[in-house]
Amino acid sequence: MATGPLRVGNASGFYGDRFTAWREMLDGGELDVLTGDYLAELTMVILGRDRARDAGLGYARTFLRQLEDTLGTALERGVRIVTNAGGLNPAGLAAAIGALADRLGLTVRVGHVEGDALDRPDALTANAYLGAFGIAACLDAGADVVVTGRVTDASLAVGPAVARFGWGRDDLDALAGATVAGHLIECGAQVTGGNFSFFTELPDGGHRPGFPIAEIHPDGSAVLTKHPGTGGAVTVETVTAQLLYEVDGLAYLGPDVVTWLDTVRLRPDGPDRVRVHGTRGTPPPETLKVGVNRLGGFRNSMTFVLCGLDIPAKAALVRGQVEAAVGPAGLEFTLARTDHPDATETEAASALLHVHLRDGDRARAGRAFSAAAVELALASYPGCTLTGLPGDATPYGVFTAGTVPQCEVPHVAVLPDGTRQPIAPPPVTRLQGPPVQQNALTRGPSLRSGRRGALGEVVGARSGDKGGDANLGVWARTDATWGWLRDWLTVRRLAELLPETAPLTVERYELPHLRAVNFVIRGLLGPGVAASTRFDPQAKALGELLRGRIVDLPTDDGTGVGTIAAGGDR
């Protein structure tokens, strides 16, 4: 059994990430494994439509182009590649990699993992989220490249760790620690300063953050770092930000282990190095998460520019005219008050009226709608103009999440020699109870509120989507500010600051080791990202919206604010 750390780098956080990252990671320094995450709920819709047009597709074709320039280097340096770019057709991508290697004159051993695809009536895609042990089986059999379909994002790093250290199903703390490491690197540069609240404090101002590396140890602990000389930074705060990204409660449910996020501890381990340790794991649930995408119909949008006076009346006129032209069913109107009084420029004096239409009838949602909007140009409010030309409708998907018993999913590792090795489900599972959240004010504020200012002066935030739900993680920069934040930022306070959350079910969880509070906002994104007409459809900016609110800040924030390197062992 190996005793040294396993260096796992990541070169892709989504389908469309930095194309050159694969080359940068291979040339930047030593690695044992290089992973690439390409799948998201919206990506599955894209791949599903590709497959509907051509049964031979359904995988992330960009990965093949990236591999053409890097496969030889990876083989030469002994860097093994693990990716979920197989999407809906991992066998097809595995075959395409073999054909690419033949064309390049290379010998490559490719394994792939399948079994995640499920039969669901009327579904464009339906996939269970598999775990890490199929990946490990392919690596144990000597694969240079492992291609998967829908596995949990963290499994891309957990699988190589299982193969390296020989962990079994009962090594729960180690599996949980590696799960945290995988979660931290899965979104690429987001853990090295990308999308970071305090980007102005980064050494390069956030210009071009490098991609991350997790040095995973035999006990599952890890050190997060990056190649020397690359941009961005790896600090306790950049790691905290990513740890809070797209998580639900304190129990992070996975197919191989339940990872308890409130046990995770972070501490600096040198320049651009953060040690992640203390993570505890318990047996996984007996079910796997299932993501289902169905075609929900067709959608189209037009945006009216409303300038100057009488903005509400102008918006009401457009609404009445559009409804009269195409009927009210499926229409949605959103008025963005971007206008400023007494402005000297047209743009500063203008509000935007976004009009969306969703319908099962492509013709009604298409030119019939957009042309009706354009026809108002000379017959509506004064100054009528639109931001775009009429266009056709596009199909959209609706995402739903469910579960399926692990024993009903045929998790299979297809080894490089073609052998099909079934992966048994975990022998021990545990029924998961409802999450326990912390909602009430149980303590008095530890710091007095005094001066007025933006909340983001003393806290950072990271937000994102979970199907139709959104998560919003908020962390304090100092211990003193954490005491204030913990007691001040309740569900009720959040509703005051972000009124759109008030009518929704909001869950609240405290993570004291991270000095953080995480909110899960159920239903904020409606039927999911692909169908959402919200201005910020993936809730990526929700955290920055909160940080921009003016509130009564604590009179003493404990100092230490203003340096991303601040923070001791948590």
mmCIF file of C-alpha atoms in Angstrom, residues 192-206 232-233 235-238 240-241 454-462 473-478 481 515 543-544 547 560-566 570:
data_model
loop_
_atom_site.group_PDB
_atom_site.id
_atom_site.type_symbol
_atom_site.label_atom_id
_atom_site.label_comp_id
_atom_site.label_asym_id
_atom_site.label_seq_id
_atom_site.Cartn_x
_atom_site.Cartn_y
_atom_site.Cartn_z
ATOM 1 C CA THR A 192 -7.658 29.110 -6.445
ATOM 2 C CA GLY A 193 -9.266 32.545 -6.514
ATOM 3 C CA GLY A 194 -11.823 32.306 -9.310
ATOM 4 C CA ASN A 195 -15.165 33.967 -8.479
ATOM 5 C CA PHE A 196 -13.714 34.949 -5.080
ATOM 6 C CA SER A 197 -15.434 37.661 -3.035
ATOM 7 C CA PHE A 198 -12.133 39.383 -2.217
ATOM 8 C CA PHE A 199 -10.572 39.077 -5.682
ATOM 9 C CA THR A 200 -8.967 42.526 -5.387
ATOM 10 C CA GLU A 201 -6.688 41.118 -2.678
ATOM 11 C CA LEU A 202 -5.337 38.317 -4.884
ATOM 12 C CA PRO A 203 -1.699 38.735 -5.968
ATOM 13 C CA ASP A 204 -2.727 39.085 -9.618
ATOM 14 C CA GLY A 205 -6.075 40.724 -8.910
ATOM 15 C CA GLY A 206 -7.861 37.583 -10.056
ATOM 16 C CA GLY A 232 -4.657 33.375 -8.094
ATOM 17 C CA ALA A 233 -4.004 32.029 -4.612
ATOM 18 C CA THR A 235 -5.734 30.316 1.108
ATOM 19 C CA VAL A 236 -8.042 29.310 3.924
ATOM 20 C CA GLU A 237 -10.625 31.718 2.518
ATOM 21 C CA THR A 238 -10.470 30.588 -1.122
ATOM 22 C CA THR A 240 -13.695 27.966 2.407
ATOM 23 C CA ALA A 241 -15.495 29.613 -0.509
ATOM 24 C CA ALA A 454 -22.012 46.927 2.930
ATOM 25 C CA LEU A 455 -22.248 43.474 4.483
ATOM 26 C CA GLY A 456 -19.480 42.357 2.126
ATOM 27 C CA GLU A 457 -16.977 44.531 3.988
ATOM 28 C CA VAL A 458 -16.796 41.872 6.716
ATOM 29 C CA VAL A 459 -18.040 38.628 5.107
ATOM 30 C CA GLY A 460 -17.503 36.626 1.948
ATOM 31 C CA ALA A 461 -20.094 34.571 0.080
ATOM 32 C CA ARG A 462 -20.398 31.872 -2.559
ATOM 33 C CA GLY A 473 -22.790 30.126 1.872
ATOM 34 C CA VAL A 474 -21.591 33.098 3.912
ATOM 35 C CA TRP A 475 -18.363 33.141 5.918
ATOM 36 C CA ALA A 476 -16.864 35.593 8.392
ATOM 37 C CA ARG A 477 -13.282 36.770 8.026
ATOM 38 C CA THR A 478 -12.428 36.810 11.733
ATOM 39 C CA THR A 481 -17.107 38.700 13.206
ATOM 40 C CA ARG A 515 -16.923 30.412 10.483
ATOM 41 C CA GLY A 543 -23.986 35.845 -2.706
ATOM 42 C CA GLU A 544 -22.713 39.114 -4.149
ATOM 43 C CA ARG A 547 -22.847 41.241 0.244
ATOM 44 C CA GLY A 560 -7.272 41.045 10.500
ATOM 45 C CA VAL A 561 -9.616 41.923 7.651
ATOM 46 C CA GLY A 562 -7.966 42.866 4.404
ATOM 47 C CA THR A 563 -5.605 39.941 3.876
ATOM 48 C CA ILE A 564 -6.598 36.668 2.284
ATOM 49 C CA ALA A 565 -3.798 34.940 4.141
ATOM 50 C CA ALA A 566 -5.468 35.597 7.498
ATOM 51 C CA ARG A 570 -10.188 25.943 12.067
#
